PDB file of C-alpha atoms in Angstrom:
ATOM      1  CA  MET A   1       0.009   0.057  -0.306  1.00 96.00           C
ATOM      2  CA  LYS A   2       1.212   3.331  -0.777  1.00 98.00           C
ATOM      3  CA  SER A   3       0.656   6.687   1.041  1.00 98.00           C
ATOM      4  CA  TYR A   4       0.638  10.210  -0.048  1.00 98.00           C
ATOM      5  CA  ARG A   5       0.633  13.271   1.951  1.00 98.00           C
ATOM      6  CA  GLN A   6       0.657  17.303   1.444  1.00 98.00           C
ATOM      7  CA  GLU A   7      -0.465  20.150   2.722  1.00 98.00           C
ATOM      8  CA  LEU A   8      -2.620  22.959   1.460  1.00 98.00           C
ATOM      9  CA  HIS A   9      -2.340  26.476   2.682  1.00 98.00           C
ATOM     10  CA  PHE A  10      -5.139  29.333   3.280  1.00 98.00           C
ATOM     11  CA  ARG A  11      -5.077  32.706   4.398  1.00 98.00           C
ATOM     12  CA  THR A  12      -8.626  34.239   4.088  1.00 98.00           C
ATOM     13  CA  ASP A  13      -9.109  37.874   3.448  1.00 97.00           C
ATOM     14  CA  LYS A  14     -12.270  37.608   6.323  1.00 96.00           C
ATOM     15  CA  ARG A  15     -13.150  36.617   9.224  1.00 97.00           C
ATOM     16  CA  ARG A  16     -15.480  33.899   8.155  1.00 97.00           C
ATOM     17  CA  ASP A  17     -15.363  32.153   4.489  1.00 98.00           C
ATOM     18  CA  PHE A  18     -16.208  28.715   2.762  1.00 98.00           C
ATOM     19  CA  ILE A  19     -13.765  27.460   0.083  1.00 98.00           C
ATOM     20  CA  ASN A  20     -14.447  24.946  -2.451  1.00 98.00           C
ATOM     21  CA  ILE A  21     -11.359  22.819  -2.303  1.00 99.00           C
ATOM     22  CA  THR A  22     -12.619  20.093  -4.190  1.00 98.00           C
ATOM     23  CA  PRO A  23     -10.079  20.637  -7.382  1.00 98.00           C
ATOM     24  CA  LEU A  24      -6.966  21.158  -5.124  1.00 99.00           C
ATOM     25  CA  VAL A  25      -7.525  18.229  -3.616  1.00 99.00           C
ATOM     26  CA  ARG A  26      -8.453  16.364  -6.819  1.00 98.00           C
ATOM     27  CA  ASN A  27      -4.747  17.603  -8.033  1.00 98.00           C
ATOM     28  CA  VAL A  28      -3.034  16.146  -4.968  1.00 99.00           C
ATOM     29  CA  LEU A  29      -4.984  12.939  -5.814  1.00 98.00           C
ATOM     30  CA  HIS A  30      -3.710  13.051  -9.434  1.00 98.00           C
ATOM     31  CA  GLU A  31      -0.551  13.781  -8.209  1.00 98.00           C
ATOM     32  CA  SER A  32      -0.261  10.990  -5.899  1.00 98.00           C
ATOM     33  CA  GLY A  33      -1.001   8.219  -8.557  1.00 98.00           C
ATOM     34  CA  ILE A  34      -3.351   6.221  -6.224  1.00 98.00           C
ATOM     35  CA  LYS A  35      -6.229   4.774  -7.967  1.00 98.00           C
ATOM     36  CA  ASP A  36      -8.161   2.844  -5.369  1.00 98.00           C
ATOM     37  CA  GLY A  37      -7.855   3.792  -1.571  1.00 98.00           C
ATOM     38  CA  LEU A  38      -9.213   6.416   0.605  1.00 99.00           C
ATOM     39  CA  CYS A  39      -8.273  10.221   0.734  1.00 99.00           C
ATOM     40  CA  LEU A  40      -8.542  11.977   4.423  1.00 99.00           C
ATOM     41  CA  VAL A  41      -8.578  15.983   4.174  1.00 99.00           C
ATOM     42  CA  ASN A  42      -8.550  17.566   7.595  1.00 98.00           C
ATOM     43  CA  SER A  43      -7.946  20.930   9.110  1.00 98.00           C
ATOM     44  CA  MET A  44      -5.333  21.389  11.168  1.00 98.00           C
ATOM     45  CA  HIS A  45      -6.773  24.223  13.001  1.00 97.00           C
ATOM     46  CA  ILE A  46      -9.031  24.243  15.849  1.00 97.00           C
ATOM     47  CA  THR A  47     -11.083  27.587  14.369  1.00 98.00           C
ATOM     48  CA  SER A  48     -11.541  25.800  11.020  1.00 98.00           C
ATOM     49  CA  SER A  49     -13.364  22.727   9.114  1.00 98.00           C
ATOM     50  CA  VAL A  50     -13.417  20.885   6.486  1.00 98.00           C
ATOM     51  CA  PHE A  51     -16.653  19.190   5.197  1.00 98.00           C
ATOM     52  CA  ILE A  52     -18.465  17.903   2.186  1.00 98.00           C
ATOM     53  CA  ASN A  53     -21.656  19.623   0.817  1.00 98.00           C
ATOM     54  CA  ASP A  54     -23.204  21.068  -2.151  1.00 98.00           C
ATOM     55  CA  ASP A  55     -21.769  24.307  -3.836  1.00 98.00           C
ATOM     56  CA  GLU A  56     -24.361  26.696  -3.732  1.00 98.00           C
ATOM     57  CA  LYS A  57     -24.374  30.093  -2.425  1.00 97.00           C
ATOM     58  CA  GLY A  58     -27.456  30.189  -0.742  1.00 98.00           C
ATOM     59  CA  LEU A  59     -26.780  27.449   0.987  1.00 98.00           C
ATOM     60  CA  HIS A  60     -23.534  28.782   2.408  1.00 97.00           C
ATOM     61  CA  SER A  61     -25.462  32.067   3.356  1.00 98.00           C
ATOM     62  CA  ASP A  62     -27.610  29.605   5.257  1.00 98.00           C
ATOM     63  CA  PHE A  63     -24.736  27.984   6.972  1.00 98.00           C
ATOM     64  CA  GLU A  64     -23.388  31.405   8.203  1.00 98.00           C
ATOM     65  CA  THR A  65     -26.612  32.604   9.570  1.00 98.00           C
ATOM     66  CA  TRP A  66     -27.487  28.948  11.320  1.00 98.00           C
ATOM     67  CA  LEU A  67     -23.960  28.958  12.826  1.00 98.00           C
ATOM     68  CA  GLU A  68     -24.057  32.929  14.122  1.00 98.00           C
ATOM     69  CA  LYS A  69     -27.218  31.959  15.876  1.00 98.00           C
ATOM     70  CA  LEU A  70     -25.948  28.770  17.465  1.00 98.00           C
ATOM     71  CA  ALA A  71     -22.640  30.610  18.284  1.00 98.00           C
ATOM     72  CA  PRO A  72     -22.368  34.258  17.786  1.00 98.00           C
ATOM     73  CA  GLU A  73     -19.520  36.113  17.469  1.00 98.00           C
ATOM     74  CA  LYS A  74     -20.447  39.034  19.706  1.00 97.00           C
ATOM     75  CA  PRO A  75     -20.657  40.043  22.555  1.00 97.00           C
ATOM     76  CA  TYR A  76     -17.076  38.722  23.445  1.00 97.00           C
ATOM     77  CA  SER A  77     -17.876  38.682  26.899  1.00 96.00           C
ATOM     78  CA  GLN A  78     -20.148  36.060  26.596  1.00 97.00           C
ATOM     79  CA  TYR A  79     -17.581  33.638  26.310  1.00 97.00           C
ATOM     80  CA  ARG A  80     -15.039  32.321  29.170  1.00 96.00           C
ATOM     81  CA  HIS A  81     -12.759  31.068  26.706  1.00 96.00           C
ATOM     82  CA  ASN A  82     -12.223  35.098  25.508  1.00 97.00           C
ATOM     83  CA  GLY A  83      -9.620  36.796  26.867  1.00 92.00           C
ATOM     84  CA  PHE A  84      -6.596  37.019  25.186  1.00 87.00           C
ATOM     85  CA  GLU A  85      -8.231  36.086  21.810  1.00 92.00           C
ATOM     86  CA  ASP A  86     -11.936  36.881  20.649  1.00 96.00           C
ATOM     87  CA  ASN A  87     -12.172  33.289  19.044  1.00 98.00           C
ATOM     88  CA  ALA A  88     -14.848  31.209  20.981  1.00 98.00           C
ATOM     89  CA  ASP A  89     -17.388  31.184  18.652  1.00 98.00           C
ATOM     90  CA  ALA A  90     -14.387  29.785  16.052  1.00 98.00           C
ATOM     91  CA  HIS A  91     -14.080  27.197  18.134  1.00 98.00           C
ATOM     92  CA  LEU A  92     -17.665  26.387  18.711  1.00 98.00           C
ATOM     93  CA  LYS A  93     -18.522  26.617  15.073  1.00 98.00           C
ATOM     94  CA  ARG A  94     -15.568  24.252  13.939  1.00 98.00           C
ATOM     95  CA  GLN A  95     -17.085  21.558  16.348  1.00 98.00           C
ATOM     96  CA  ILE A  96     -20.566  22.148  14.674  1.00 98.00           C
ATOM     97  CA  MET A  97     -19.110  21.851  11.268  1.00 98.00           C
ATOM     98  CA  GLY A  98     -16.171  18.985  11.930  1.00 97.00           C
ATOM     99  CA  ARG A  99     -12.790  18.609  11.333  1.00 97.00           C
ATOM    100  CA  GLU A 100     -12.436  16.042   8.602  1.00 98.00           C
ATOM    101  CA  VAL A 101     -13.503  14.098   5.665  1.00 98.00           C
ATOM    102  CA  VAL A 102     -12.924  10.514   4.229  1.00 98.00           C
ATOM    103  CA  ILE A 103     -13.431  10.315   0.415  1.00 98.00           C
ATOM    104  CA  ALA A 104     -13.143   7.149  -1.348  1.00 98.00           C
ATOM    105  CA  ILE A 105     -10.978   6.804  -4.661  1.00 98.00           C
ATOM    106  CA  THR A 106     -11.972   4.370  -7.183  1.00 98.00           C
ATOM    107  CA  ASN A 107     -10.439   4.497 -10.752  1.00 98.00           C
ATOM    108  CA  GLY A 108      -8.117   7.342  -9.614  1.00 98.00           C
ATOM    109  CA  GLU A 109     -10.745   9.840  -9.197  1.00 98.00           C
ATOM    110  CA  LEU A 110     -12.597  11.008  -5.886  1.00 98.00           C
ATOM    111  CA  ASP A 111     -15.989   9.072  -5.511  1.00 98.00           C
ATOM    112  CA  PHE A 112     -18.735  11.767  -4.833  1.00 98.00           C
ATOM    113  CA  GLY A 113     -22.662  11.570  -4.852  1.00 97.00           C
ATOM    114  CA  THR A 114     -24.359  13.715  -6.954  1.00 97.00           C
ATOM    115  CA  TRP A 115     -23.326  17.774  -5.859  1.00 97.00           C
ATOM    116  CA  GLU A 116     -21.153  16.440  -3.456  1.00 98.00           C
ATOM    117  CA  GLN A 117     -17.904  19.077  -3.161  1.00 98.00           C
ATOM    118  CA  ILE A 118     -15.249  19.417  -0.477  1.00 99.00           C
ATOM    119  CA  PHE A 119     -15.168  22.992   1.552  1.00 98.00           C
ATOM    120  CA  TYR A 120     -12.572  24.574   3.729  1.00 98.00           C
ATOM    121  CA  GLY A 121     -14.511  26.488   6.842  1.00 98.00           C
ATOM    122  CA  GLU A 122     -12.882  29.423   8.069  1.00 98.00           C
ATOM    123  CA  PHE A 123     -14.457  30.569  11.369  1.00 98.00           C
ATOM    124  CA  ASP A 124     -11.113  32.854  12.409  1.00 98.00           C
ATOM    125  CA  GLY A 125      -9.391  33.994   9.526  1.00 97.00           C
ATOM    126  CA  MET A 126      -6.868  36.517   8.152  1.00 97.00           C
ATOM    127  CA  ARG A 127      -3.972  34.643   9.418  1.00 95.00           C
ATOM    128  CA  ASP A 128      -1.878  31.295   7.923  1.00 97.00           C
ATOM    129  CA  LYS A 129      -3.637  27.912   8.276  1.00 98.00           C
ATOM    130  CA  ARG A 130      -3.364  24.380   6.836  1.00 98.00           C
ATOM    131  CA  VAL A 131      -5.247  21.545   5.554  1.00 98.00           C
ATOM    132  CA  LEU A 132      -3.758  18.144   5.454  1.00 99.00           C
ATOM    133  CA  VAL A 133      -4.699  15.743   2.421  1.00 99.00           C
ATOM    134  CA  LYS A 134      -3.438  12.068   3.035  1.00 98.00           C
ATOM    135  CA  ILE A 135      -4.062   9.415   0.737  1.00 99.00           C
ATOM    136  CA  ILE A 136      -3.438   5.634   1.281  1.00 98.00           C
ATOM    137  CA  GLY A 137      -3.983   3.027  -1.260  1.00 98.00           C
ATOM    138  CA  GLU A 138      -2.432   1.125  -4.341  1.00 98.00           C
TER     139      GLU A 138
END
């Protein structure tokens, strides 16, 4: 069995953002040469996430609204974590949206259902962040 590892790097221009990283992950898969196996994609930061869903702007807006209702950014004083940083809401949003995804690889391609895409979710942006892509298989 072979394995392949690559990091993707992000720095968003705003605090929260959703970025479709499917093309980047697909490129890593093709570089790996692996035709059958599994692809792990995970955020390496506790205030960002990786998830699979539809690439539809209305849905992304709904995510933003929903997450802000569940874990509002302000007032900062509502969170015990806030003190040195003001990102407690980002930790909670990440917990809801998840850390990683695993995608089957079949015939050298990501084996998705209809409309599935991989997204990087940023909840405390404007700083350097990393996403790990680890592929194992034959």
